[in-house]
Amino acid sequence: MFSALLIDKGEAGQTTALANLDEADLPDGDVSVDVEYSTLNYKDGLAITGASPVVRRFPMVPGIDFAGVVTASTHAQWKEGDRVVLNGWGVGETHWGGLAQRARLNGDWLVPLPAAFTARQAMAIGTAGYTASLCVGALLDHGVRPDQGEVLVTGATGGVGSVAVALLAKAGFTVAAATGKASEAEYLKRLGAATVLDRAELAGPGRPMQKERWAGVVDSVGSHTLANACAQTRYGGTVAACGLAQGMDFPASVAPFILRGVSLLGIDSVMAPREPRLAAWDRLSRELDVDALDTIAEEIALAEAIDAAGRLMDGKVRGRIVVDVNR
């Protein structure tokens, strides 16, 4: 038997509770893992609270991330004792996820736990940090360099934003962090932000072309925020978009793209192929100061994850939430 969060749905609606499950209940897969740590992401918050129809099969164990140790494998790449990380692939949506003490899944979805990190540190990074690394890599691959000007990070106190600020600052960029939490300015500056903006400057309708400010942007917010960020990006600059915290809409014009040569790059972390995943984790292991993880992350027990998901959806969480599934 093992402990897990279990989401189910009946005539009265969705319920989420801590449950004791039998290993025989685990879904099919060629690798079994003892999970050490998981984490709460925005998508996990949506799933656990039922705020959005993220879960597509019931019952479901949520959790789009985990780090742990392989206990059994018929997959050619993995053997008992290997330390592994899982991010995305529909886990926690269509396949049982990481907010549990055990998991069984397709070994193709796993990557090695970098030697630079413990399992807890890997989950302090989680999908949010891995996505931030994909965004930073996209900017660098597209030619954005520190001497070209400031880089904007929106949703900066969130998981993606916090890690993006830290990675960009370590890479030598001058980072402007946009947040709605003025009280967290010191937190963002500790991560490496040079300036902190009120997100209200970007959150409302704006002109299609605005004063050029940013050499690059990492946006996890979408909607008017993304539209304004594009309208303020310098000639030839690049915007990496990975989230929709403000909304899925994009109320913008083509003007920044055809008059300033701005590039808008979509960043998907869920179904990203293996090579970009490995590159993103390699960048994190080389460039992310592990001491920053203590600033970014708080730790909770598995039983606390339901309440924490509510806090996350209410915008009351700073940085990352690590879940010790074994307490």
XYZ file of C-alpha atoms in Angstrom, residues 97-244:
148
model
C 1.179 11.389 -11.483
C 3.730 12.280 -8.870
C 1.727 13.306 -5.790
C 2.092 9.767 -4.502
C 4.722 7.509 -2.988
C 4.768 5.186 -6.007
C 4.540 5.617 -9.775
C 4.569 3.359 -12.827
C 4.946 4.839 -16.301
C 6.600 4.835 -19.715
C 10.385 4.980 -19.319
C 10.657 7.212 -22.404
C 9.199 10.020 -20.272
C 12.049 10.012 -17.754
C 15.376 11.857 -17.710
C 18.318 11.295 -15.353
C 18.430 13.319 -12.153
C 21.420 15.645 -12.696
C 24.271 14.881 -10.309
C 24.285 18.542 -9.254
C 20.854 18.206 -7.590
C 19.203 16.196 -4.871
C 15.675 14.944 -5.509
C 14.350 17.762 -3.335
C 16.313 20.389 -5.263
C 15.091 18.959 -8.566
C 11.521 19.435 -7.384
C 12.278 22.933 -6.137
C 12.987 23.462 -9.834
C 10.220 21.221 -11.209
C 8.343 21.794 -14.440
C 8.261 25.529 -13.712
C 12.042 25.784 -13.537
C 12.568 23.372 -16.418
C 10.180 25.523 -18.484
C 12.109 28.650 -17.466
C 15.288 26.972 -18.676
C 13.634 26.145 -22.020
C 12.660 29.838 -22.323
C 16.147 31.117 -21.497
C 17.645 28.622 -23.937
C 15.253 29.808 -26.652
C 16.299 33.452 -26.121
C 19.986 32.537 -26.255
C 19.526 30.310 -29.309
C 17.709 33.200 -31.014
C 20.674 35.498 -30.470
C 19.615 37.546 -27.439
C 22.721 38.729 -25.583
C 23.292 40.727 -22.372
C 24.815 43.713 -24.187
C 21.610 44.237 -26.182
C 19.620 45.634 -23.256
C 17.240 44.670 -20.483
C 15.288 41.426 -20.423
C 11.769 41.381 -18.968
C 10.364 38.519 -16.903
C 6.608 38.630 -16.259
C 4.889 36.742 -13.441
C 8.258 37.033 -11.756
C 7.317 35.764 -8.296
C 5.802 32.582 -9.744
C 7.727 29.356 -10.291
C 8.672 30.002 -13.927
C 9.430 33.655 -13.283
C 11.565 33.084 -10.192
C 13.844 30.568 -11.908
C 13.969 32.652 -15.100
C 15.138 35.692 -13.118
C 17.866 33.635 -11.435
C 19.051 32.004 -14.691
C 19.083 35.235 -16.682
C 20.920 37.134 -13.958
C 23.542 34.364 -13.734
C 23.973 34.579 -17.525
C 24.819 38.275 -17.213
C 21.517 39.854 -18.255
C 20.027 42.966 -16.695
C 16.651 41.647 -15.568
C 13.450 43.633 -15.059
C 10.945 41.613 -13.027
C 7.213 42.355 -13.286
C 5.024 41.368 -10.340
C 1.805 42.311 -8.633
C 3.388 41.739 -5.237
C 5.294 44.893 -4.317
C 6.233 43.313 -0.993
C 8.340 40.742 -2.865
C 10.732 43.259 -4.453
C 13.558 42.263 -2.114
C 12.990 38.579 -2.911
C 13.305 39.295 -6.645
C 16.425 41.372 -6.152
C 17.997 38.536 -4.160
C 17.376 36.313 -7.178
C 19.160 38.839 -9.403
C 16.544 41.292 -10.691
C 17.966 44.778 -11.313
C 14.555 46.459 -11.333
C 11.044 45.490 -10.237
C 7.957 46.674 -12.139
C 4.323 46.765 -11.097
C 2.519 44.277 -13.314
C -0.261 46.861 -13.713
C 2.017 48.656 -16.179
C 1.541 45.723 -18.555
C -1.817 44.223 -17.572
C -4.252 46.541 -19.376
C -4.978 47.280 -23.045
C -2.086 49.103 -24.734
C -1.032 50.565 -28.054
C 0.118 48.103 -30.705
C 3.531 49.818 -30.880
C 5.125 51.283 -27.735
C 8.501 52.619 -26.655
C 11.232 50.037 -27.246
C 12.458 48.649 -23.918
C 13.280 44.945 -23.946
C 15.904 42.936 -25.791
C 14.064 39.806 -24.735
C 11.094 38.670 -22.684
C 10.128 35.553 -20.742
C 6.331 35.648 -20.360
C 4.240 33.236 -18.292
C 1.146 35.466 -18.164
C -0.337 35.820 -21.656
C -3.244 38.123 -22.595
C -2.636 41.903 -22.419
C 0.651 41.389 -20.589
C 2.114 39.418 -23.478
C 0.676 41.862 -26.030
C 2.269 44.842 -24.255
C 5.569 43.018 -23.821
C 5.697 42.387 -27.570
C 4.784 46.018 -28.279
C 7.703 47.161 -26.071
C 10.318 44.749 -27.422
C 13.243 46.307 -29.245
C 13.973 45.901 -32.943
C 15.007 42.301 -33.596
C 14.185 41.242 -30.048
C 12.673 37.956 -28.948
C 9.750 37.005 -26.699
C 9.437 33.486 -25.226
C 5.825 32.752 -24.212
C 5.059 29.795 -21.972
C 2.008 30.567 -19.840
C -1.506 31.960 -19.509
